[in-house]
Every structure is written in C-alpha cells, then in structure tokens.
C-alpha cells in the first residue's frame, strides 16, 4: 500500500490514511442524488463533459467490471459516494445499450466494515461454473480487490438480476497471498485451456501474476511476468490481457498485455504501457523486451476492455479514466473526473511495427450534427473556422508540404487556446495546453504532450480530434498514436482555427461536426 498511499496523498491530499475506513455512520451513500437530479444546473456546470461519462456527483477513478450482457454494456467505476476526493472506494454503476448514452444505476459494491472495493473486472458466467447463480439464471461475477484489512485480496460478488443487485461472496477472499500491494484482477475465459484466467498485479514489485480457475473461486498460480518494460518505474496496476487479430494478416494474432504506472509515464504522472506476445493459458511470452506507450497525453489511465462482447460484433473495446493521479484534483464540482470515449482496439503493422491502435467506437458518430466541410486548399497561416463550439469533432487530413507545423487550435478565446499540432520534422502529434485556461490548480498541469506519428503511405496525416468542454482526445492516422489531455478553459472559449506555420501545407479534407449532448437537461423546464 505504501506506493499507492504516497501517490494518493500527493494527488488528493488525503491525510487520514487509507486503511480501514468505514463510511461515517450517520451518512448514507449518496448514489442517486434526487435533489441534484431535479436542479436546473444538472449536467450543465462549468467544464461538465457533454458526451463523456461522468458520475452525477462525487469522485470517480478507474473503470471497473466492464462486461456486456443481455444487450447492455455495464460500466462500473471506482467511486467515493461521500465526497469529491478519493476515499471509501465503492463501485458506481451505469449501463448503456449503445456505448453512447448512459443510465445511472445505484452503487453496486459498497465499502463495508472498512473493506473497500478496489478495481477489478466482471464476467458473464454463462455455464454457472461458480455456482453463484443457477443454470436458468447464470450470474454476472465481479472479481475485485478487497482493501483495508491490512492486505489486498481478490474477492467475488455476483448478480443474477442483470447487474441490478450484487451479493458479496461469503467465502471471500478467493485469493489471498498475504500481500499488501496485490490488486486489480482482470479475468477472462481462456477457451483453449477451458479455464478462467486472471491477470493481477503485485504492484510495487512491478510484477503481473497469472492464475487459473475452473470455478472463479479456487485459483492456481500459473506464472509471473515482470518486472519489465520502462525501466525504474515504481509500480504496475490495472492490467489487461486479450488476443487480437492483426489487421490485414489473415490467421495472425497477438496477445496484448497492458499495465499502468502511477507515476513516471511518458507525459509525466500516471500512464500505461503494453507488450505484444503470446499467451498459452499459462504464461505470457513477449515478442520483445520493449513496451509501447498506450497514450501520449497525460489523461488516460487504467483502461480495461469489455468482456463478453458477442462474437458477431467481435470488437475489443475499452475505456479509460480521463485523469492523472498527479493532477487529479481538477477544478470541477459536484463531480470529479470523466471517462474517455469508448475506443475500439485493433492491431496494425505501422511502418513495420505492430501497434495497438485506438479509435472512438463508431456508435459515437450518432452524436454528429451537420458538419462544416472545407476541402483541398493551401494553408500557411491561421484560418478561422465558421463552427464555434466546445463539443466538437474535427476530422482533418493534410499533406504537411513545406510547413513546420500544421493543426487546429480549439477552445480558443481571449488569451486561451489548446493547440493540436503536427510537427512535420519531428513527426509527432501533440496537444499543447500551456495556455488552455485554468492551468494554475497544479504546477504539473500546463505543458505540451507529444507522440510519434509518421505520415501514411500517401504522404498525408490524418487527425481526429474530439473536444468535450474539458477534454481533447487526438487520434493520429489509424489510431496508432493517441494524445488525451484535460483542459479547463472559460465557457466563452469556443472558437476553432486551422493553422500552418513555417511553410505551406495542403489540407485535403476538413470536417467539423458539432456533437450533441448525451445528458438530459432541466434547463427551461
Ligand atoms: C489505480 C488504482 C488501482 C486501485 C484503485 C483504487 O488508479 O490505484 O490500483 O485498485 O486505483 O481506487
């Protein structure tokens, strides 16, 4: 716990210690704040994302328990029902039929008797291997970390009513190795060896462990992986493991093993890395010693992928916490933190290297309004766009030509702007939030964050930029490089402009879509 404790103290100024906290006796978990729901300001506060998931009120961190079942994508999340800072970790809950609009549900797992429900995953136990449901009513089973009883253990909870109510397994913990830093189990069915496989993190040792089980209750140690990847980084948490086909290479697949570090990531603070390799139901063998970064911005952490997405859909989709432990106390209330948009994952060979590519799920296109379209023009200075807005998508395709930098400035007004730029010489895409608005709430917040991006085979660079009031997500080309950054501009900073400097670029296509809100409004009622 030492590392996590330190991080959290630094991040959120939590002074009371983390272990053994029970909710104050007089206080009922808030969960569904009826008065707030009826208020005029519901989901319309300054900086409130309009098409990203946020809790109605209070603190959120990692996504948990992502599972698709009975036509619903479940999203659970690390949640403090009692306040807008980290604490009392419980699993908040929401569901979506389309990965776009979310319905809030009551809190699924509460911290009880001081044992908090830390991060974990959920599976649809269709054959009732756990015996926690029946043949007719197979259970959803959540596998999560119990924290606060002097160590971290892996615990179960189950539901037989489509995730509406959850029962903690009386035989908890199901996995206890007496370690204080042992957390964030991701469980999946491994068809070839007919067993459940868990990857879980021995966090401060920077080690992942694999366990196997026939019934989700009795777990056998299979192997360890790590320390590996970026050297000298303090910890690993929130692992994920899944197999993906390589696009364009029939019959070829790789396993992706992802883990996150609480500090020391590419853009500073927390972030994730991934390895590609093979997994035989026992051990993960990486293709190379080196890892790759998941996201080059500062605000994409602890992503996990949905389990049980139907084979006829076949996508691997994940979502991440759009925040950074170092600067987590964002200037927002009465909630804190958003999830990223759900992202579809593919593996593609880009310039000879296999890369994990992320693009927004196609369902989000339903939010698009009528676009501003401009095509085939030379760009060597700033060109203001007609569209104004703080929830917009910019789809940009250009040949950098002789320009040193090409891109789009968003959330612009007064002295404020957030710059999405492509540096043609360095071959990088970046987000510069130095002058993005309120940057003063933490000294590490202002800055520019860049990731490598080569033009595609036709010499063009393609950028897709999703802006949602307090966030900018930039997807380069096929999604091989992503930069996710939070920003806190003034409400009046709603202008956009294309720009090129140091030469002339050719913009082959630019579409700017206003995006609808997914949240109901009480305004004008
Ligand atoms: C990652 C993390 C997890 C832990 C959870 C606690 O952000 O530190 O390792 O389970 O947050 O809220």
PDB file of C-alpha atoms and ligand atoms in Angstrom, residues 1 4 8 59 61-62 64 78-79 86 89 116-120 145 152 183-184 201 203 235-238 260 301-302 321 325, ligand 1:
ATOM      1  CA  UNK A   1       0.000   0.000   0.000  1.00  0.00           C
ATOM      2  CA  UNK A   4      -0.440   3.930  -3.621  1.00  0.00           C
ATOM      3  CA  UNK A   8      -2.808   9.482  -3.277  1.00  0.00           C
ATOM      4  CA  UNK A  59     -15.285  11.402  -7.123  1.00  0.00           C
ATOM      5  CA  UNK A  61     -11.375   6.980 -10.823  1.00  0.00           C
ATOM      6  CA  UNK A  62     -10.743   3.704 -12.719  1.00  0.00           C
ATOM      7  CA  UNK A  64     -14.163  -1.449 -13.363  1.00  0.00           C
ATOM      8  CA  UNK A  78     -14.107   3.449  -8.595  1.00  0.00           C
ATOM      9  CA  UNK A  79     -16.285   5.885  -6.714  1.00  0.00           C
ATOM     10  CA  UNK A  86     -10.607   9.771  -3.325  1.00  0.00           C
ATOM     11  CA  UNK A  89     -13.859   3.125  -2.636  1.00  0.00           C
ATOM     12  CA  UNK A 116     -13.089  -1.061   0.237  1.00  0.00           C
ATOM     13  CA  UNK A 117     -13.900  -2.396  -3.210  1.00  0.00           C
ATOM     14  CA  UNK A 118     -10.846  -1.539  -5.296  1.00  0.00           C
ATOM     15  CA  UNK A 119     -10.567  -2.118  -9.052  1.00  0.00           C
ATOM     16  CA  UNK A 120     -11.419  -5.339 -10.824  1.00  0.00           C
ATOM     17  CA  UNK A 145      -9.702  -6.253  -4.836  1.00  0.00           C
ATOM     18  CA  UNK A 152      -5.124  -6.679  -0.570  1.00  0.00           C
ATOM     19  CA  UNK A 183      -4.629  -5.802  -6.891  1.00  0.00           C
ATOM     20  CA  UNK A 184      -6.807  -5.125  -9.914  1.00  0.00           C
ATOM     21  CA  UNK A 201      -0.716  -7.009 -10.244  1.00  0.00           C
ATOM     22  CA  UNK A 203       2.031  -3.586  -7.738  1.00  0.00           C
ATOM     23  CA  UNK A 235       4.716   0.198  -9.929  1.00  0.00           C
ATOM     24  CA  UNK A 236       2.231  -1.617 -12.089  1.00  0.00           C
ATOM     25  CA  UNK A 237      -1.513  -1.748 -11.607  1.00  0.00           C
ATOM     26  CA  UNK A 238      -4.731  -2.298 -13.583  1.00  0.00           C
ATOM     27  CA  UNK A 260      -0.363   1.114 -15.836  1.00  0.00           C
ATOM     28  CA  UNK A 301      -5.291   5.838 -17.151  1.00  0.00           C
ATOM     29  CA  UNK A 302      -6.313   2.366 -16.041  1.00  0.00           C
ATOM     30  CA  UNK A 321     -10.092   7.131 -16.656  1.00  0.00           C
ATOM     31  CA  UNK A 325      -3.040  10.834 -10.358  1.00  0.00           C
TER      32      UNK A 325
HETATM   33  C1  LIG B   1      -5.433   2.792  -9.989  1.00  0.00           C
HETATM   34  C2  LIG B   1      -5.719   2.355  -8.580  1.00  0.00           C
HETATM   35  C3  LIG B   1      -5.881   0.861  -8.528  1.00  0.00           C
HETATM   36  C4  LIG B   1      -6.718   0.652  -7.305  1.00  0.00           C
HETATM   37  C5  LIG B   1      -7.649   1.835  -7.368  1.00  0.00           C
HETATM   38  C6  LIG B   1      -8.053   2.374  -6.023  1.00  0.00           C
HETATM   39  O1  LIG B   1      -5.837   4.075 -10.299  1.00  0.00           O
HETATM   40  O2  LIG B   1      -4.680   2.799  -7.731  1.00  0.00           O
HETATM   41  O3  LIG B   1      -4.644   0.169  -8.494  1.00  0.00           O
HETATM   42  O4  LIG B   1      -7.412  -0.564  -7.346  1.00  0.00           O
HETATM   43  O5  LIG B   1      -6.964   2.847  -8.084  1.00  0.00           O
HETATM   44  O6  LIG B   1      -9.045   3.344  -6.172  1.00  0.00           O
END
